[in-house]
PDB file of C-alpha atoms and ligand atoms in Angstrom:
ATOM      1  CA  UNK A 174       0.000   0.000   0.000  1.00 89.00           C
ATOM      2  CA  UNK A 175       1.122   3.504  -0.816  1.00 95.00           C
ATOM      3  CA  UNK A 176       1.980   6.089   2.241  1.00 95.00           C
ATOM      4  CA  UNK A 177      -1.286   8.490   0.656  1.00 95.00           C
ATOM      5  CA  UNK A 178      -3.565   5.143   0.564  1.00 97.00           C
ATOM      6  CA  UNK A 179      -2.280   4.694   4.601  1.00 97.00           C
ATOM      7  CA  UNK A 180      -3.002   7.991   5.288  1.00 98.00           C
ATOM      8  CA  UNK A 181      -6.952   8.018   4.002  1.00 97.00           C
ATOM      9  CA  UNK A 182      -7.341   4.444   5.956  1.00 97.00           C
ATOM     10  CA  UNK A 183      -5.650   6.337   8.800  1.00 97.00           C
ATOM     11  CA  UNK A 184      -7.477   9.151   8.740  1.00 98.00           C
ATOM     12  CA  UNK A 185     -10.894   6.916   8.458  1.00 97.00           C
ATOM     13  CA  UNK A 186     -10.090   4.852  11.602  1.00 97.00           C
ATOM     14  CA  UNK A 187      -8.916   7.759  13.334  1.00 97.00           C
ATOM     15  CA  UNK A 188     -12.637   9.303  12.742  1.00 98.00           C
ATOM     16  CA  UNK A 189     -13.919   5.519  14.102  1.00 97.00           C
ATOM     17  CA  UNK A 190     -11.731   5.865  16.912  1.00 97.00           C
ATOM     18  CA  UNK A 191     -12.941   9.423  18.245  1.00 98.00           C
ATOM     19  CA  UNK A 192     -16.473   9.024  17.345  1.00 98.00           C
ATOM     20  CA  UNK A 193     -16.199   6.212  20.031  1.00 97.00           C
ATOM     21  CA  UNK A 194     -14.598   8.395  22.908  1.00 98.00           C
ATOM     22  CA  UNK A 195     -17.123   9.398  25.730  1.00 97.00           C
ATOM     23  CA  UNK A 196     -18.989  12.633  25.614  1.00 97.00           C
ATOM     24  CA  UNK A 197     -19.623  12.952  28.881  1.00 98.00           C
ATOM     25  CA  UNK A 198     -15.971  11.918  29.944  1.00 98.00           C
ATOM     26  CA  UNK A 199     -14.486  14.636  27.851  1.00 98.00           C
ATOM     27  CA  UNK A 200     -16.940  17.220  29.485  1.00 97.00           C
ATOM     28  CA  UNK A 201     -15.863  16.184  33.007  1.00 98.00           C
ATOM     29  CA  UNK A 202     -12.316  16.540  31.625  1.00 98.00           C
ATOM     30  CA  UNK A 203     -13.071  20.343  29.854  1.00 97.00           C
ATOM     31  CA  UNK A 204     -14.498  21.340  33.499  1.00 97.00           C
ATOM     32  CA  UNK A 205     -11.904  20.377  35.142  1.00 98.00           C
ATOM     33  CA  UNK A 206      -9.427  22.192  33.535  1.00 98.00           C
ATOM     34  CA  UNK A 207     -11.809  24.803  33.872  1.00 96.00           C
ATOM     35  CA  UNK A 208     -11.222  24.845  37.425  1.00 94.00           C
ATOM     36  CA  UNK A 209      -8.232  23.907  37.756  1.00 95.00           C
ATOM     37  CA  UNK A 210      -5.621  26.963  38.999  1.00 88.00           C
ATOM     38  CA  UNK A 211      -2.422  24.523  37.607  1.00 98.00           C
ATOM     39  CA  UNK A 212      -2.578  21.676  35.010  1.00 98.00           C
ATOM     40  CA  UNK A 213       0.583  19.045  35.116  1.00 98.00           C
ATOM     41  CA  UNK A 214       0.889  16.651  32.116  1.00 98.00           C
ATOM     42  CA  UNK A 215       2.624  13.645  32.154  1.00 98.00           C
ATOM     43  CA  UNK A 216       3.048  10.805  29.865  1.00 98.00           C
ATOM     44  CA  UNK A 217       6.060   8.641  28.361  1.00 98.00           C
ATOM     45  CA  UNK A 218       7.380   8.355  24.902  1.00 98.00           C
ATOM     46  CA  UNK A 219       4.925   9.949  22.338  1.00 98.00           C
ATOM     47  CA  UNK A 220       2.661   9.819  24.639  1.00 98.00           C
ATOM     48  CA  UNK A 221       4.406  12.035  26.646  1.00 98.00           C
ATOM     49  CA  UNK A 222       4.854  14.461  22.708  1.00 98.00           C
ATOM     50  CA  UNK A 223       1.134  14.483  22.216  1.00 98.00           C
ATOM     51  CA  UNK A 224       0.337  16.358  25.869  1.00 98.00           C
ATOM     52  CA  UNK A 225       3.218  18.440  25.181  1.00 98.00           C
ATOM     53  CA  UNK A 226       1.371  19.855  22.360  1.00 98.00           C
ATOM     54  CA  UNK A 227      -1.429  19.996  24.054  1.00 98.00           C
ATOM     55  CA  UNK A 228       0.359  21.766  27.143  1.00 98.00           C
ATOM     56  CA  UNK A 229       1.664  24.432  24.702  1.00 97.00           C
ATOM     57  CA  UNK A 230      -1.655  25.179  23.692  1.00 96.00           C
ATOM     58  CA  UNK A 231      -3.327  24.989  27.176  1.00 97.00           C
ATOM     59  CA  UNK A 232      -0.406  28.262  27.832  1.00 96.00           C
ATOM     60  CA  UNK A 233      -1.299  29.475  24.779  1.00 94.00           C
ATOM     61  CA  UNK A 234      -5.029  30.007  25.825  1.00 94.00           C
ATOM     62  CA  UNK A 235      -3.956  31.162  29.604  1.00 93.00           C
ATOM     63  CA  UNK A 236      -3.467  27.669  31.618  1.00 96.00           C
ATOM     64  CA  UNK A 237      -0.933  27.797  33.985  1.00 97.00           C
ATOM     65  CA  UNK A 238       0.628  24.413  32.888  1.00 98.00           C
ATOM     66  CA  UNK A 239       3.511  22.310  33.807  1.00 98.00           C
ATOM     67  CA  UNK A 240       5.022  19.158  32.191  1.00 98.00           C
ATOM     68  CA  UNK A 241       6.062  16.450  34.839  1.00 98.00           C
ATOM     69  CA  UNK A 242      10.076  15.960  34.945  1.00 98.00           C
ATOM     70  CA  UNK A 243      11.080  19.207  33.902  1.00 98.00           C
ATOM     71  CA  UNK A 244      13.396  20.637  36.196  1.00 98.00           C
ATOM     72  CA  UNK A 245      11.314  24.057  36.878  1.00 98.00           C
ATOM     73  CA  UNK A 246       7.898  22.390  37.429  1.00 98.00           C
ATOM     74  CA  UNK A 247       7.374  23.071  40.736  1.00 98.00           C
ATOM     75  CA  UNK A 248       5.219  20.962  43.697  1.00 98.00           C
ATOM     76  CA  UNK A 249       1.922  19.374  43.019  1.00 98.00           C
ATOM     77  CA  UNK A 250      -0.226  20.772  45.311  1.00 97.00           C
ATOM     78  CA  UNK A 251      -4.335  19.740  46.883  1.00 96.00           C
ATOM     79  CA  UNK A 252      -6.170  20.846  44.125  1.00 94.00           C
ATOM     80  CA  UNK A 253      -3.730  21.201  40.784  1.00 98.00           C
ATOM     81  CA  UNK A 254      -5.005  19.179  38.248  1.00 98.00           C
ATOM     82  CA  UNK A 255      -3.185  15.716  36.673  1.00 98.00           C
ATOM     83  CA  UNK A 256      -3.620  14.790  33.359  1.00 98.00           C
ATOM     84  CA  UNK A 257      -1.943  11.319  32.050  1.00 98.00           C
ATOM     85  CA  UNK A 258      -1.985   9.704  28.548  1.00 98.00           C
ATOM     86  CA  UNK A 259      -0.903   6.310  28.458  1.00 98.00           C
ATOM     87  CA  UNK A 260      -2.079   3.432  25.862  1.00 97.00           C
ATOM     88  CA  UNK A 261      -1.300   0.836  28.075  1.00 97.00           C
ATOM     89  CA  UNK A 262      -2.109   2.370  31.235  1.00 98.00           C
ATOM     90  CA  UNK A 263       0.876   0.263  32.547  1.00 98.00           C
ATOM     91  CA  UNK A 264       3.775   2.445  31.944  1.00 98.00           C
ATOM     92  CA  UNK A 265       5.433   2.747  35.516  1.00 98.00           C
ATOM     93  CA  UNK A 266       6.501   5.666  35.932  1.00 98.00           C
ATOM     94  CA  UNK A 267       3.121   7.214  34.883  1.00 98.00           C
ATOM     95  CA  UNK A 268       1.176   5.223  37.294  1.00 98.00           C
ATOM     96  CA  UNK A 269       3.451   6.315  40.082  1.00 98.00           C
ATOM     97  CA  UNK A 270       2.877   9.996  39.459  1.00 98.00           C
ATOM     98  CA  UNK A 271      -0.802   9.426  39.386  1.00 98.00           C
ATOM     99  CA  UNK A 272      -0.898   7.400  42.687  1.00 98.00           C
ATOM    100  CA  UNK A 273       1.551  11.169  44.036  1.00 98.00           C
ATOM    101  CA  UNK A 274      -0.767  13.043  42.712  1.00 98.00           C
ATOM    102  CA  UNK A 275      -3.566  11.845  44.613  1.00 98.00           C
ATOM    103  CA  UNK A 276      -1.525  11.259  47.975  1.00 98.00           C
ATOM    104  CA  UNK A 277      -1.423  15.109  47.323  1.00 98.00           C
ATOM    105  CA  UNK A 278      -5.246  15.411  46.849  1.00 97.00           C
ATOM    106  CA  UNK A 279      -5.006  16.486  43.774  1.00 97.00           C
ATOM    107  CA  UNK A 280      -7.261  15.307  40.524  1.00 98.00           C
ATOM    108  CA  UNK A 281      -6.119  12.772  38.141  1.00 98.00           C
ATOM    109  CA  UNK A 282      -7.713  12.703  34.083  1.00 98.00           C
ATOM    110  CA  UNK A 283      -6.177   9.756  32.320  1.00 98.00           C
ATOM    111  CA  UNK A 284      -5.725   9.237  28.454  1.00 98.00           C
ATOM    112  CA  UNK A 285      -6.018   5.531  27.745  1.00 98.00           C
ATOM    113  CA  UNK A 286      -7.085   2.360  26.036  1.00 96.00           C
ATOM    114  CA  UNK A 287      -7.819   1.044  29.154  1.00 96.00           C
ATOM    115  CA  UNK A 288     -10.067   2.078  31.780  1.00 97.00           C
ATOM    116  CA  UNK A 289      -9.700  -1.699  33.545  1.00 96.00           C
ATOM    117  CA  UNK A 290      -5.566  -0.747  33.625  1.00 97.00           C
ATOM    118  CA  UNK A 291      -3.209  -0.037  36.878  1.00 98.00           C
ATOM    119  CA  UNK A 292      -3.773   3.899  35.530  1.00 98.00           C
ATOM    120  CA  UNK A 293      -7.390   4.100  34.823  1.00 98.00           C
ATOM    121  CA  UNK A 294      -8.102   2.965  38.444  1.00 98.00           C
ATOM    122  CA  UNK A 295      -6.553   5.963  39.961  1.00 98.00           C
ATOM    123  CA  UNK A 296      -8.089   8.482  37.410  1.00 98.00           C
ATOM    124  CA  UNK A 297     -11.231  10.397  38.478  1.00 98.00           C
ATOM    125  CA  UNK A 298     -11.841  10.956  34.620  1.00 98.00           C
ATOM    126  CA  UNK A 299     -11.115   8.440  32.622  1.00 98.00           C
ATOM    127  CA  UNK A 300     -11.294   9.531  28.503  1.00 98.00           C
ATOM    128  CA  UNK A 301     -10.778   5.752  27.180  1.00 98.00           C
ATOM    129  CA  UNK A 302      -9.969   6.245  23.601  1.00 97.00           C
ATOM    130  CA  UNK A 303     -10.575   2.628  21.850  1.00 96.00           C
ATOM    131  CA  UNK A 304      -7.196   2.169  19.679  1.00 96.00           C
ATOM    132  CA  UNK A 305      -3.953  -0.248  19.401  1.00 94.00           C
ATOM    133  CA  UNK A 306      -1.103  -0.549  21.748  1.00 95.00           C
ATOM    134  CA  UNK A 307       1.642  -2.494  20.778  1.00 93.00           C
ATOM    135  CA  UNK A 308       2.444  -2.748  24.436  1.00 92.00           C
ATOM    136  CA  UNK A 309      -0.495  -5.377  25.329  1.00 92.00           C
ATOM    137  CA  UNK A 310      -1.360  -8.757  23.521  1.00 90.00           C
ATOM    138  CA  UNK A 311      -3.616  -8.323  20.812  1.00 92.00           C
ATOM    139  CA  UNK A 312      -7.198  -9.018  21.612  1.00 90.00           C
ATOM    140  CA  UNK A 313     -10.669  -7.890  20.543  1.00 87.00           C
ATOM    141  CA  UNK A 314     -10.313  -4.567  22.503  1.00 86.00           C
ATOM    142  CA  UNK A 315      -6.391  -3.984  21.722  1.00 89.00           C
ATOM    143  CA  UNK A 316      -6.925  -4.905  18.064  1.00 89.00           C
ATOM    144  CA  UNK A 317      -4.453  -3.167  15.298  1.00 93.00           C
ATOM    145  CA  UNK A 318      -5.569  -0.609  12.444  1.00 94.00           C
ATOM    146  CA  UNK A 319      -3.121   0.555   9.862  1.00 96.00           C
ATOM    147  CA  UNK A 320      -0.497   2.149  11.986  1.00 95.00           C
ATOM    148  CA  UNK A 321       2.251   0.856  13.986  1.00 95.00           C
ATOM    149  CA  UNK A 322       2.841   1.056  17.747  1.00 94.00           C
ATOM    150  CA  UNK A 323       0.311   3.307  19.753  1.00 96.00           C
ATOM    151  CA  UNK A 324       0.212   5.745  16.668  1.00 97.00           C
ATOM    152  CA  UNK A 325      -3.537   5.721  16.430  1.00 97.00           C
ATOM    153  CA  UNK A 326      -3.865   6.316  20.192  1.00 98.00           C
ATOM    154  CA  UNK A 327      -1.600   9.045  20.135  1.00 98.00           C
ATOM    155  CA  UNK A 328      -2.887  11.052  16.928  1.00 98.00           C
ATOM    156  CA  UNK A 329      -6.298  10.744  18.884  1.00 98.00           C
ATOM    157  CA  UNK A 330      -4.991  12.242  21.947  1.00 98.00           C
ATOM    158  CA  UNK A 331      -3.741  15.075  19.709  1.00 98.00           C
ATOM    159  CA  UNK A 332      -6.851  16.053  18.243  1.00 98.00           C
ATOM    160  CA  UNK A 333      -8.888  15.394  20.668  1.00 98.00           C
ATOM    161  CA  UNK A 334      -6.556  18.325  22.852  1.00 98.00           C
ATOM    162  CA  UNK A 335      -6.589  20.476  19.653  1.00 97.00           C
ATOM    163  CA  UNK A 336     -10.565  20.431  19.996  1.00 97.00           C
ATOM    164  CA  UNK A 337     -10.488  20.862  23.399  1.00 97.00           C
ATOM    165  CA  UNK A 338      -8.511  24.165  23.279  1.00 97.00           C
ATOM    166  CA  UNK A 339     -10.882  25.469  20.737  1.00 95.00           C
ATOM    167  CA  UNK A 340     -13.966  24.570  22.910  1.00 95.00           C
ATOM    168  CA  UNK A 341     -12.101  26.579  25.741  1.00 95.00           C
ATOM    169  CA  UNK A 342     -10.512  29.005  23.731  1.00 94.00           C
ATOM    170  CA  UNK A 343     -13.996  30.158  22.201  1.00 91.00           C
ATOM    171  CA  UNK A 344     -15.353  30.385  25.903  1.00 87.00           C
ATOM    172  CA  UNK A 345     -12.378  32.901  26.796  1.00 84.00           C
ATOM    173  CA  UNK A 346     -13.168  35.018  23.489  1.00 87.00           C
ATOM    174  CA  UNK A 347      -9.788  34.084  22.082  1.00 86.00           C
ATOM    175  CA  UNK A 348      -9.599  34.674  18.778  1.00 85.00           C
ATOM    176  CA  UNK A 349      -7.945  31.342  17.333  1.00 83.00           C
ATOM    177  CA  UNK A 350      -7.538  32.915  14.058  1.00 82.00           C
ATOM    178  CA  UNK A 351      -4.623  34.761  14.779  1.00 81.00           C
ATOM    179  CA  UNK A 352      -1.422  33.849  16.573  1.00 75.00           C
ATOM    180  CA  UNK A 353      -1.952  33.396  20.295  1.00 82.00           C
ATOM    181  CA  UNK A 354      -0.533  36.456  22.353  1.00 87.00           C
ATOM    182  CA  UNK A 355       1.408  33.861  24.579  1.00 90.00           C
ATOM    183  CA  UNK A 356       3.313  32.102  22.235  1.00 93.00           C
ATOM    184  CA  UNK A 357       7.321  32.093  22.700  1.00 93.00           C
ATOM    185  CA  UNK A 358       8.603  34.916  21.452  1.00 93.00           C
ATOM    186  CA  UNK A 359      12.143  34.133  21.726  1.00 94.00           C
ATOM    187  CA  UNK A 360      12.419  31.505  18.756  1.00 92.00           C
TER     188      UNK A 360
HETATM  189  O1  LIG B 628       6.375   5.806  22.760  1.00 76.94           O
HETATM  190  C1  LIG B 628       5.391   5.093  22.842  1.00 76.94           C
HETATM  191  C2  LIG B 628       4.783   4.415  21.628  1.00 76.94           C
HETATM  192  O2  LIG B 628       3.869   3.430  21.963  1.00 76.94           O
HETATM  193  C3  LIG B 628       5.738   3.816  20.700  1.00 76.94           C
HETATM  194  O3  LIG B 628       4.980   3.315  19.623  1.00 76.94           O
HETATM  195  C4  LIG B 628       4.583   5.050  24.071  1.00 76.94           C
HETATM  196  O4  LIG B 628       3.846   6.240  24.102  1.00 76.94           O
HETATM  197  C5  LIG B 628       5.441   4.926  25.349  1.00 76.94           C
HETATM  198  O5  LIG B 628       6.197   3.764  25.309  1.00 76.94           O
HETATM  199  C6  LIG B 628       4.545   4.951  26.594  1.00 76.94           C
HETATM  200  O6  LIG B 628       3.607   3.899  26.549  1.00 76.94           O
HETATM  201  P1  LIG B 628       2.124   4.110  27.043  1.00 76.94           P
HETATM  202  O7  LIG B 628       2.242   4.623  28.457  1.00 76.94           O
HETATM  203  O8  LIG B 628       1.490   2.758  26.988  1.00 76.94           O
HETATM  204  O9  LIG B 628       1.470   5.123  26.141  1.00 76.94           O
END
C-alpha cells in the first residue's frame, strides 16, 4: 500500500476511533481544567509528545501548565489538576505519578485504552480512547488498524486536545484565528 492510501485508511479509523470516545468523559475533563488553577501533564514516549502539544496550547489560551520531569515544574499541590496519557495504562513511571498526585489530593484525568488498567483505576476521569497498543497482547479490545505502535492512540490524543482548546478558547473570546498572544517569542 502507498503512504497516501495509509493515510486516508488512517485518517478513516482515526474518525472511528474518536467518534467512540465518551462525551460525557471529555466534558468532566473540559471542566476540570476549567477549574483547575495549575494543570501538570505527564506521559512517556509519544505519549508524553502528544500532551506536550497539548500543554503548549493549554499556555497558549492562559493555563498555567507544567510538564512532569522538567526541572522548573514546581510541587503538586491539593487541588492542581493531573492529566496522564498512556495506551497501556501500565507504563510505571506514569502510574506512580498518578498514585503522588492523589496522595497530594489532587485530581487525576487519564488518556487511555484502558479504563480496567493499573492507571485508569486511579483516574477520576477516565477519557478511554478505543485504539492499538503495541504494548499489550492483541485481543478484541487492543486490536491493530493501519499504523504501527500506539500511533492511532496518540494522533487521537492530539486532536482530541486540539478540539479541546478550541472549545475553551472560544469560551475565553480568544480569537484562534490569529497567533496566540502567549506564544514564545524568543524563537
Ligand atoms: O512511545 C510510545 C509508543 O507506543 C511507541 O509506539 C509510548 O507512548 C510509550 O512507550 C509509553 O507507553 P504508554 O504509556 O502505553 O502510552
Amino acid at each position: 500500500m502507498e503512504s497516501f492510501q495509509i493515510v486516508v485508511q488512517a485518517v478513516k479509523e482515526l474518525s472511528e476511533t474518536l467518534s467512540k470516545v465518551d462525551k460525557t468523559e471529555v466534558t468532566k475533563l473540559v471542566q476540570a481544567i476549567r477549574h483547575s488553577k495549575r494543570i501538570f501533564l505527564t506521559g512517556a514516549g509519544r505519549s508524553r509528545l502528544m500532551l506536550q502539544a497539548f500543554a503548549m496550547r493549554l499556555m497558549h489560551i492562559g493555563f498555567q501548565v507544567y510538564i512532569v520531569g522538567e526541572v522548573t515544574t514546581p510541587a503538586f499541590l491539593a487541588g492542581d489538576l493531573l492529566i496522564a496519557a498512556s495506551a497501556s495504562g501500565e507504563t510505571k513511571s506514569i502510574l506512580q505519578t498518578a498514585r503522588k498526585a492523589k496522595e497530594y489530593q489532587g485530581q487525576v484525568a487519564v488518556f487511555s485504552i484502558f479504563p480496567e488498567s493499573s492507571l485508569g483505576e486511579t483516574a477520576d476521569i477516565l477519557v478511554k480512547i478505543p485504539a492499538y497498543t503495541d504494548k499489550l497482547p492483541s485481543s478484541a479490545e487492543n486490536k491493530m488498524g493501519i499504523l504501527p505502535g500506539g500511533s492511532m492512540f496518540e494522533e487521537a490524543v492530539l486532536l482530541l486536545g486540539d478540539a479541546l482548546i478550541v472549545e475553551l478558547a472560544s469560551e475565553q473570546q480568544i480569537d484562534t484565528s490569529k497567533a496566540f498572544a502567549n506564544h514564545a517569542n524568543l524563537e
